[in-house]
Structure formats: C-alpha cells, structure tokens
Coordinates of C-alpha atoms in Angstrom, one line a residue:
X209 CA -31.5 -75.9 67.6
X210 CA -34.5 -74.7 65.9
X211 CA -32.9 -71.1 65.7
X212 CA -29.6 -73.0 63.3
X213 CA -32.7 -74.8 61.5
X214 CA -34.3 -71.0 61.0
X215 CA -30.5 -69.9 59.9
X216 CA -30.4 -72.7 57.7
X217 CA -34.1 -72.6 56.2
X218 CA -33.3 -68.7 55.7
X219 CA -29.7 -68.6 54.0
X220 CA -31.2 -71.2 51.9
X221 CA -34.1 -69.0 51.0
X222 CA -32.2 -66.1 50.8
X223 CA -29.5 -67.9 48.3
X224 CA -32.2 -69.3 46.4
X225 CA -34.1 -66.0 45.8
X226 CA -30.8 -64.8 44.6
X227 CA -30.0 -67.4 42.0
X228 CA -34.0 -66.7 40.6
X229 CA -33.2 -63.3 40.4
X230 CA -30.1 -63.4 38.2
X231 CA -31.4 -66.6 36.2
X232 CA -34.5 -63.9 36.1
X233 CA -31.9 -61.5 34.7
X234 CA -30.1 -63.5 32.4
X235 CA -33.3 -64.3 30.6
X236 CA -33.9 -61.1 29.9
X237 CA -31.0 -60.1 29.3
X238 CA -31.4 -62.8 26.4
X239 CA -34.3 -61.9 25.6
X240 CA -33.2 -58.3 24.7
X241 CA -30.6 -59.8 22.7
X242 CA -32.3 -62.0 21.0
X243 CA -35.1 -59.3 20.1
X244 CA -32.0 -56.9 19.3
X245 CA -30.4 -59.7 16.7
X246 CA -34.4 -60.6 15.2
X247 CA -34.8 -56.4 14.8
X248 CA -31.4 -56.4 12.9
X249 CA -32.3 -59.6 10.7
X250 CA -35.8 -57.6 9.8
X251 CA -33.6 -54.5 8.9
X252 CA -31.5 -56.6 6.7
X253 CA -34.1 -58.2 5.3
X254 CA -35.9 -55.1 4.6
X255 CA -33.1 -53.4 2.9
X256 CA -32.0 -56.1 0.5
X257 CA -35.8 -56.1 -0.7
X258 CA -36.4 -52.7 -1.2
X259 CA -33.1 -52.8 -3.4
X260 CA -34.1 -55.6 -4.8
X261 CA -37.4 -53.9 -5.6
X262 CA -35.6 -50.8 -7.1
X263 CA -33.2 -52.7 -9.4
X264 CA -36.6 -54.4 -10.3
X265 CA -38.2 -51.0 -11.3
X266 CA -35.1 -50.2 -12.8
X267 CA -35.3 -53.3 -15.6
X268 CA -39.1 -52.8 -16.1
X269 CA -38.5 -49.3 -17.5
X270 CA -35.1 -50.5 -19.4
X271 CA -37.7 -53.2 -20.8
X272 CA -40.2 -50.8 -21.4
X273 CA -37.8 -48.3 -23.4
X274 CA -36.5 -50.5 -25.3
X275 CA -39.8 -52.0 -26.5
X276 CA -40.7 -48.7 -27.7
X277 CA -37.8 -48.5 -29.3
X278 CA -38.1 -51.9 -30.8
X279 CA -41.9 -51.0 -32.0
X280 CA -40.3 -47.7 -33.2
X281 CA -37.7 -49.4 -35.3
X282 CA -40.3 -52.3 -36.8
X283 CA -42.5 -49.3 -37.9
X284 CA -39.9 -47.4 -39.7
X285 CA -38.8 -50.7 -41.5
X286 CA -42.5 -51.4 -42.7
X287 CA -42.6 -48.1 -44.2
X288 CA -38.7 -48.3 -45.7
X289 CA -40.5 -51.6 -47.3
X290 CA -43.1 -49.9 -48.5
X291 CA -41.7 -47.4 -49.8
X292 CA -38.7 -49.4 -51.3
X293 CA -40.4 -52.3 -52.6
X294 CA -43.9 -51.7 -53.1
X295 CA -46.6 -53.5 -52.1
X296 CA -47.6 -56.2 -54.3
X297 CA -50.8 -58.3 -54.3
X298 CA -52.4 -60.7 -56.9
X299 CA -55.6 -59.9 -58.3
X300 CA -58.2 -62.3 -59.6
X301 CA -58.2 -60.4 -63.0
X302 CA -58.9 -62.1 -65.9
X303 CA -55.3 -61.5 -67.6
X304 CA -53.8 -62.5 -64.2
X305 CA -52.4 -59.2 -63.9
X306 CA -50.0 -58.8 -61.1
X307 CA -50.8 -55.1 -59.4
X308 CA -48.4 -53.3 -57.3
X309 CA -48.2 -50.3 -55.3
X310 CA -45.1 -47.9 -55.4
X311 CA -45.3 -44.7 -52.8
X312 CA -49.5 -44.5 -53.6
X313 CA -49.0 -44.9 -57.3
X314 CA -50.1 -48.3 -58.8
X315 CA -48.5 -50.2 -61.6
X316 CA -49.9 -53.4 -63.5
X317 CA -47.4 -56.1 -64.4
X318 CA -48.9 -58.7 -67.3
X319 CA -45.1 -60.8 -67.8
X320 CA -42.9 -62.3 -65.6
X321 CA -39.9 -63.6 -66.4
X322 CA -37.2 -65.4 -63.5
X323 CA -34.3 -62.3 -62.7
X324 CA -31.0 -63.5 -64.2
X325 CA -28.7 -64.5 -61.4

C-alpha cells in the first residue's frame, strides 16, 4: 500500500510541477507581451511628439518671418508718412506759429482755416 501512496504522492508532484511550469511560462510569456505592447505605446508616443515638436518649430519661424515682415512694413509706412505728410508739432511761439517738417525742410504756418469739404 505505501508503494500506490508513493505513486500517488509522486504523480501528484510530478503533475503539479508541471502546471507551475506552464503557469511559469504563461507569465512570461505575458510578460514579454506586455513589455512588447508598453515599447510600442513609447514608440508612438515618441513619434507623435517629435512631430508635434517639428510642426512647433515650424510656426515659430512662420511667426518669426512674419514679424519681421510686419516690423518691416510699419517702418516703411512711418517713413511714407513722413515723407508724405510732414511732421508737424506746435511750438510755444509767441505768434502761435504752427512748424512743420516736409523731407528735412521746415515750413511755418501763422493761419488756419477748416479745409472745405
């Protein structure tokens, strides 16, 4: 009897070392798989960002071109109106002479009268 009991004892051993090993195995092969899915998710990741980074890079200069462009522009209009209209400032003289400055020269104004519409 004790030899069936031994039989017994050892099939039972033998089939449990069996189930740990695959239930060993099939945790690792989850494992792997789940490290292979995380890896692809980082890769994703990785690649939406550094596109995301480059269309980025790629408004900041558009931006930055077309500020200079902008400043460009405001400084040739200050010196259209300059040279179109003159610049013009009061002065404190005593015959409350209105001055103004047309490409460098200067001209003094003493009337004014309203423009006819």
């Amino acid at each position: 009897m004790s030899l069936r009991i031994k039989a017994v004892v050892d099939k039972f051993v033998k089939e449990l070392t069996e189930a740990l090993q695959a239930d060993i195995q099939d945790r690792i092969m989850k494992e792997r798989e789940m490290q292979s899915y995380i890896e692809e998710r980082e890769r994703e990741v990785a690649e939406r960002e550094a596109a995301w980074k480059a269309e980025l890079s790629r408004r900041e200069a558009e931006i930055a071109r077309q500020e200079a462009r902008l400043k460009m522009e405001r400084e040739n209009l200050e010196k259209e109106k300059s040279v179109l209209m003159g610049t013009a400032s009061n002065q404190d003289n005593q015959d409350g002479a209105l001055e103004i400055t047309v490409s460098g020269e200067k001209y003094r104004c003493l009337r004014f009268s309203k423009a006819k519409k």
